Coordinates of N, CA and C in Angstrom, one line a residue:
X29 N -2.0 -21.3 2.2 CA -2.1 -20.5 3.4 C -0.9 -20.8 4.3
X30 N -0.5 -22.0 4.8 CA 0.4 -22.3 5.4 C 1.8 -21.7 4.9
X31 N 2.3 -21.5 3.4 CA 3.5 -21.2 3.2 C 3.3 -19.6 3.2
X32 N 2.2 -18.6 3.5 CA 1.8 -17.2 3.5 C 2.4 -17.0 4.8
X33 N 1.3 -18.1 6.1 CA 1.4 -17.9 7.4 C 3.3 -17.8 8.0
X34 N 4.1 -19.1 7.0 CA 5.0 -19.3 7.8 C 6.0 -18.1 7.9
X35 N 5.2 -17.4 6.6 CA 6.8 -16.7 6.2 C 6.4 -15.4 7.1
X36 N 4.9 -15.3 7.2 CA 4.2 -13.7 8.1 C 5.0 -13.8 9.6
X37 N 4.3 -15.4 9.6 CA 4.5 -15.6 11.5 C 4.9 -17.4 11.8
X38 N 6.3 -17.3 11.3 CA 7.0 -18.4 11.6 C 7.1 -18.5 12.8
X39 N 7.2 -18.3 14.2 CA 7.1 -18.7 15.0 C 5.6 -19.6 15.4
X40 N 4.5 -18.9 14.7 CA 3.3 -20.1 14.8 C 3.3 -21.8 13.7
X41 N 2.6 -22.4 14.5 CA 1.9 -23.6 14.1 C 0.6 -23.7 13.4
X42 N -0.2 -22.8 13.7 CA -1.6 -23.1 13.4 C -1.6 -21.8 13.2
X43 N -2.2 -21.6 11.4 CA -2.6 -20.6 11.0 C -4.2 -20.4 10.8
X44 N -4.8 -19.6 11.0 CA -6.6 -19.4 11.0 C -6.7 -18.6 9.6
X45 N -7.8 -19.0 8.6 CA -7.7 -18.2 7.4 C -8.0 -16.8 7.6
X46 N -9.0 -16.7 8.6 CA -9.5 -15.4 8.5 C -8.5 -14.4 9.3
X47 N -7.6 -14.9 9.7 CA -6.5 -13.9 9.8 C -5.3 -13.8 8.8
X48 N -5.4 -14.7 7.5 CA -4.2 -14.5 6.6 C -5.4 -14.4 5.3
X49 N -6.4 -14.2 5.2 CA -7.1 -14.1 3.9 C -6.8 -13.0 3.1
X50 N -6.6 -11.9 3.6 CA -6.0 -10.7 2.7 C -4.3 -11.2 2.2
X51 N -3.6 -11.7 3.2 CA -2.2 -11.9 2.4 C -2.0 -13.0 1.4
X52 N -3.1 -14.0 1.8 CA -3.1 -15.4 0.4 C -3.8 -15.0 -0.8
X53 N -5.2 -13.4 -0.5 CA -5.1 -13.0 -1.9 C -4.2 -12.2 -2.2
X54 N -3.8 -11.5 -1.9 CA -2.3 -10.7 -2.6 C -1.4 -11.9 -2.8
X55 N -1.0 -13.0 -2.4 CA -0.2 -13.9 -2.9 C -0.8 -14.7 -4.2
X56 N -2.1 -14.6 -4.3 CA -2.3 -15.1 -5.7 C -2.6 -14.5 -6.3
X57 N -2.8 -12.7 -6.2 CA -2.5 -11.5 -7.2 C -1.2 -11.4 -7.8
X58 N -0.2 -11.9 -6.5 CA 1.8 -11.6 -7.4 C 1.8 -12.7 -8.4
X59 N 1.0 -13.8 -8.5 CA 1.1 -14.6 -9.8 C 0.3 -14.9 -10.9
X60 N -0.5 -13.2 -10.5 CA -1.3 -13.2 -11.3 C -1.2 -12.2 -13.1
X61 N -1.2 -11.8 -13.9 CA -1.2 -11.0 -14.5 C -1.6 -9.9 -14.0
X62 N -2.7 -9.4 -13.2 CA -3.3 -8.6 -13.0 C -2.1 -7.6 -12.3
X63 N -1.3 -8.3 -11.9 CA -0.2 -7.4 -11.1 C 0.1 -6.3 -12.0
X64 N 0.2 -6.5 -12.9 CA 0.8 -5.0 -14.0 C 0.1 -4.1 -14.0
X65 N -1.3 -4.5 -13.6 CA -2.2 -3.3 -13.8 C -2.2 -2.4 -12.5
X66 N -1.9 -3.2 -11.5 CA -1.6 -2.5 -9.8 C -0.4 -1.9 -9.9
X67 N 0.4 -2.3 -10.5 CA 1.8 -1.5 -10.8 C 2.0 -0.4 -10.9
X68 N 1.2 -0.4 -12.5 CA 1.4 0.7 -13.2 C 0.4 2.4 -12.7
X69 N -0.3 1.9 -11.3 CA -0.9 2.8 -10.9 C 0.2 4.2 -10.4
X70 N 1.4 2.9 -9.7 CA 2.2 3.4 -9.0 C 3.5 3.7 -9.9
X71 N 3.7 3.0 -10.6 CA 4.5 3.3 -11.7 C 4.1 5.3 -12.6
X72 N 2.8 5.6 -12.7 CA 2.2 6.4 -13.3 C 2.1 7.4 -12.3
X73 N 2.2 7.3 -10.8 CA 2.8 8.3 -9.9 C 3.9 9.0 -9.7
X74 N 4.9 8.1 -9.9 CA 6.4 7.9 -9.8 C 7.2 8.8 -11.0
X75 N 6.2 9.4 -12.1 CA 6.7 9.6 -13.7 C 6.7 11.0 -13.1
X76 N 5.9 11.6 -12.1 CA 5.8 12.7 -11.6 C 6.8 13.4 -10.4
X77 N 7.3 14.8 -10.6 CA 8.4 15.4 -10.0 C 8.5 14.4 -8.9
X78 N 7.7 14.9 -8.3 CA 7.1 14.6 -6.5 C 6.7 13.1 -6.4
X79 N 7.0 12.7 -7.3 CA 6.3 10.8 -7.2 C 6.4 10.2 -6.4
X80 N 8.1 10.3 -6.0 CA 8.5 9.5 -4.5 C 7.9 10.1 -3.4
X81 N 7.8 11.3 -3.1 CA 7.4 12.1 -2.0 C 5.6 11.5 -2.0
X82 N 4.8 11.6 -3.1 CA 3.7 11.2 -3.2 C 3.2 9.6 -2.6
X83 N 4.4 8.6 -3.4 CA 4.0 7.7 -3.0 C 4.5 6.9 -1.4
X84 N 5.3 8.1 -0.7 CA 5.8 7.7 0.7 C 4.6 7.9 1.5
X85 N 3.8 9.6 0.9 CA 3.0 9.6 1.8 C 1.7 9.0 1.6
X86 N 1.4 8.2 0.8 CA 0.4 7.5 0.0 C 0.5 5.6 1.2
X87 N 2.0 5.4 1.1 CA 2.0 4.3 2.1 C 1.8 4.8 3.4
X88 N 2.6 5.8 3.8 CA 2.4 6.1 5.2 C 0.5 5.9 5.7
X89 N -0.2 6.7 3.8 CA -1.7 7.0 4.7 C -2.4 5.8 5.2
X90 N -1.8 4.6 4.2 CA -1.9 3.5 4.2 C -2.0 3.0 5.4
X91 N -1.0 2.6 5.7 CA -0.3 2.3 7.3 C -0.7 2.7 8.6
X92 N -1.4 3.6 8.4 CA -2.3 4.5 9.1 C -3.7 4.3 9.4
X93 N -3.9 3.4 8.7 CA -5.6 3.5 8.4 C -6.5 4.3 7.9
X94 N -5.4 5.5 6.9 CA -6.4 6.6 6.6 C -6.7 7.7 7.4
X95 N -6.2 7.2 8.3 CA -6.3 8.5 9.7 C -5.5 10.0 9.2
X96 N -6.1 10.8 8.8 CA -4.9 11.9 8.4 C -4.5 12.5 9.3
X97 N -4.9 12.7 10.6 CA -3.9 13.4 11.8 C -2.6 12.1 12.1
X98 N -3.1 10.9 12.0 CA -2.2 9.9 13.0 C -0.8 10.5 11.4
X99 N -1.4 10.4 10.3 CA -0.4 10.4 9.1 C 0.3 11.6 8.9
X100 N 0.0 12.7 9.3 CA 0.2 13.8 9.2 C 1.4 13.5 10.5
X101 N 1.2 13.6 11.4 CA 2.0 13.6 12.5 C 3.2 12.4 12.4
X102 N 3.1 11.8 12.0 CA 4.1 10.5 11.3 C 5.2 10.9 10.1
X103 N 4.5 12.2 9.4 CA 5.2 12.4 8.2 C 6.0 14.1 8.7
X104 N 5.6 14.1 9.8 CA 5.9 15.6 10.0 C 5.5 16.9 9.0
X105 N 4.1 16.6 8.9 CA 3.7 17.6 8.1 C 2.5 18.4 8.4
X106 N 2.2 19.2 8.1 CA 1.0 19.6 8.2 C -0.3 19.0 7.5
X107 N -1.7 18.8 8.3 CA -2.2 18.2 7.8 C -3.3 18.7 6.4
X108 N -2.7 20.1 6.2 CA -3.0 21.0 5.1 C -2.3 20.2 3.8
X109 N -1.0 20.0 4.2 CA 0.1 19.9 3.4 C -0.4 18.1 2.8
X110 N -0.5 17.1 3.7 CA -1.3 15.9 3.4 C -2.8 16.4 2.2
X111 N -3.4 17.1 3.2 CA -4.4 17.0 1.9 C -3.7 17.1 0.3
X112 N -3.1 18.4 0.4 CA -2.4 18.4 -1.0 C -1.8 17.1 -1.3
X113 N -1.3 17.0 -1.1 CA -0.4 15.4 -1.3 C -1.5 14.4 -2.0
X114 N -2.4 14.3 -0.9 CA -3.7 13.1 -1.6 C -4.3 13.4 -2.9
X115 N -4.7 15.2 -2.7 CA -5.7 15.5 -3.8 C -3.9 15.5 -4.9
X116 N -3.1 15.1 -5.0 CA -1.9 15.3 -5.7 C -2.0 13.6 -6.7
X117 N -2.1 13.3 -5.5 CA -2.1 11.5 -6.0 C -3.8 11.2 -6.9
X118 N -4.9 11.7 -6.5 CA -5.7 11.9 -7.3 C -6.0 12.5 -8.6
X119 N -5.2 13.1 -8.5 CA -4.9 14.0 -10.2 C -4.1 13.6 -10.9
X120 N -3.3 12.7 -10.4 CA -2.2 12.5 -10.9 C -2.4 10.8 -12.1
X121 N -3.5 10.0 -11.0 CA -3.9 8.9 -11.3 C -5.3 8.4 -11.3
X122 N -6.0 9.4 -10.9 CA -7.8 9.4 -10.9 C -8.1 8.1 -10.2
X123 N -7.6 8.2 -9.1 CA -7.8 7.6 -8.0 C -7.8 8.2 -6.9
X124 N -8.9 8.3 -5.4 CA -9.0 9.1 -4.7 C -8.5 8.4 -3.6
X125 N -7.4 9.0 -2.5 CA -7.5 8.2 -1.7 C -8.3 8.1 -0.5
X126 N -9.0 9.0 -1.0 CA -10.3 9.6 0.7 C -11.4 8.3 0.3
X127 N -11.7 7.6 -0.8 CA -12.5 7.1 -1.0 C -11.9 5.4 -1.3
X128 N -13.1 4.7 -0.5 CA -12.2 3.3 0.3 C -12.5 2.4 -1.3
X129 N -13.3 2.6 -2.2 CA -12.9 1.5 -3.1 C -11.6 2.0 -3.6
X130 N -11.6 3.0 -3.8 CA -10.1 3.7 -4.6 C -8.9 3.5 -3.7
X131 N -9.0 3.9 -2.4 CA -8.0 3.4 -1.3 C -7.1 2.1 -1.3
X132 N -8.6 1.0 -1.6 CA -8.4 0.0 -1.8 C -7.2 -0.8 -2.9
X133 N -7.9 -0.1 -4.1 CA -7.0 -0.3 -5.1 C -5.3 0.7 -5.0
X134 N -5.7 1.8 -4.3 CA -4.0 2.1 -4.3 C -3.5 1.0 -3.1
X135 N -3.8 0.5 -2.2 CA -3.1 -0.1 -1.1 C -2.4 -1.9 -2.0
X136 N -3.2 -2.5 -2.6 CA -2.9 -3.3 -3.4 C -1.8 -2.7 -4.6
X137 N -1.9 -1.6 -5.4 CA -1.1 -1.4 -6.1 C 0.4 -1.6 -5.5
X138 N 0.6 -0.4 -4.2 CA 1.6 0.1 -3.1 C 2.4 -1.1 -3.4
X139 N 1.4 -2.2 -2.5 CA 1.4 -3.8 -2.3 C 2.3 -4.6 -3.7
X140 N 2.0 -4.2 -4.9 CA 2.6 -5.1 -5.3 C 3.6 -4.4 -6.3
X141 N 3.9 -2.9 -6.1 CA 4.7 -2.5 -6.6 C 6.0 -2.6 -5.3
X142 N 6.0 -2.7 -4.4 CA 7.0 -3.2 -3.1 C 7.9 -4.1 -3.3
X143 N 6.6 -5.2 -3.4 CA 7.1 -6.5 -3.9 C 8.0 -6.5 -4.7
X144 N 8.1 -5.9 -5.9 CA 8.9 -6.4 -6.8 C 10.0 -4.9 -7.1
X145 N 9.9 -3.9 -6.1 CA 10.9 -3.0 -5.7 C 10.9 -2.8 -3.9
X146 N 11.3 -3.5 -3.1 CA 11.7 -3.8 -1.8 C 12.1 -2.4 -1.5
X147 N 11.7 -1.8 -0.8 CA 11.7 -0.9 0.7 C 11.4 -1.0 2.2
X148 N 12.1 -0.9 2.8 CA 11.7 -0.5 4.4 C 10.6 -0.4 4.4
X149 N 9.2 -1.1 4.9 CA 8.0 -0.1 5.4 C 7.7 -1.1 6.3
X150 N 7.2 -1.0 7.6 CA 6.3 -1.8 8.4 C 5.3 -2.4 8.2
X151 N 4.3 -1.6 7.4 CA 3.2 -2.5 7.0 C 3.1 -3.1 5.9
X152 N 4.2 -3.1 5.0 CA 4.4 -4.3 3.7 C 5.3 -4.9 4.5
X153 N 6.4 -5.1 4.9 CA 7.3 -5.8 5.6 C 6.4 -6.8 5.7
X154 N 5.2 -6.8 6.7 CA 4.0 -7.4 7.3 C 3.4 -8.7 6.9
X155 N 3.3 -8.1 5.4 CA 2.6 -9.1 4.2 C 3.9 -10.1 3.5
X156 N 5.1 -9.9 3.9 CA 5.9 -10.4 3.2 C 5.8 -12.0 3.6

């Protein structure tokens, strides 16, 4: 926990678990095998025209909390145009993002396809 905490929030001393519990499991998901399986969710988005466009807006919804106006208005799009996008990522990978165990699993996939292809985003930056 402490080498999670220092790297999240080096300026602290005293890290509380229940505020780094989500980043120490994703840190013992990236050495886990199971990473490939989170991957290749995002990997199997990506094979598609629109993959990048899918999976920007797939982190943005992330980032958001799911909120589709806050994401819509962040992506400059219509929030017609989001739905398409999600129900896009659902078909594409039979994972829903409207629905929080499936959410779940894309926000970890996101998570550790980042990791091991680095981009700009605020809220992986976060977990780094």
């Amino acid at each position: 926990m402490i080498e999670v905490g220092s790297k999240v929030q080096p300026q602290r001393q005293i890290y509380y678990f229940r505020e780094m519990a989500m980043l120490c499991l994703f840190r013992v998901l990236e050495d886990s095998y199971m990473v490939n399986f989170f991957i290749n969710n995002v990997r199997q988005l990506l094979e598609h025209d629109s993959g990048e466009v899918l999976l920007d807006t797939l982190s943005s919804f992330i980032a958001n909390n799911a909120e589709p106006g806050k994401t819509s208005l962040l992506l400059g799009i219509h929030r017609n145009t989001l739905t398409y996008r999600l129900q896009q990522i659902k078909k594409h990978i039979q994972l829903d993002p409207m629905v929080f165990t499936d959410l779940t699993q894309l926000a970890v996939s996101v998570h550790c396809y980042r990791r091991l292809n680095p981009r700009q985003s605020e809220w992986i930056d976060s977990l780094s």
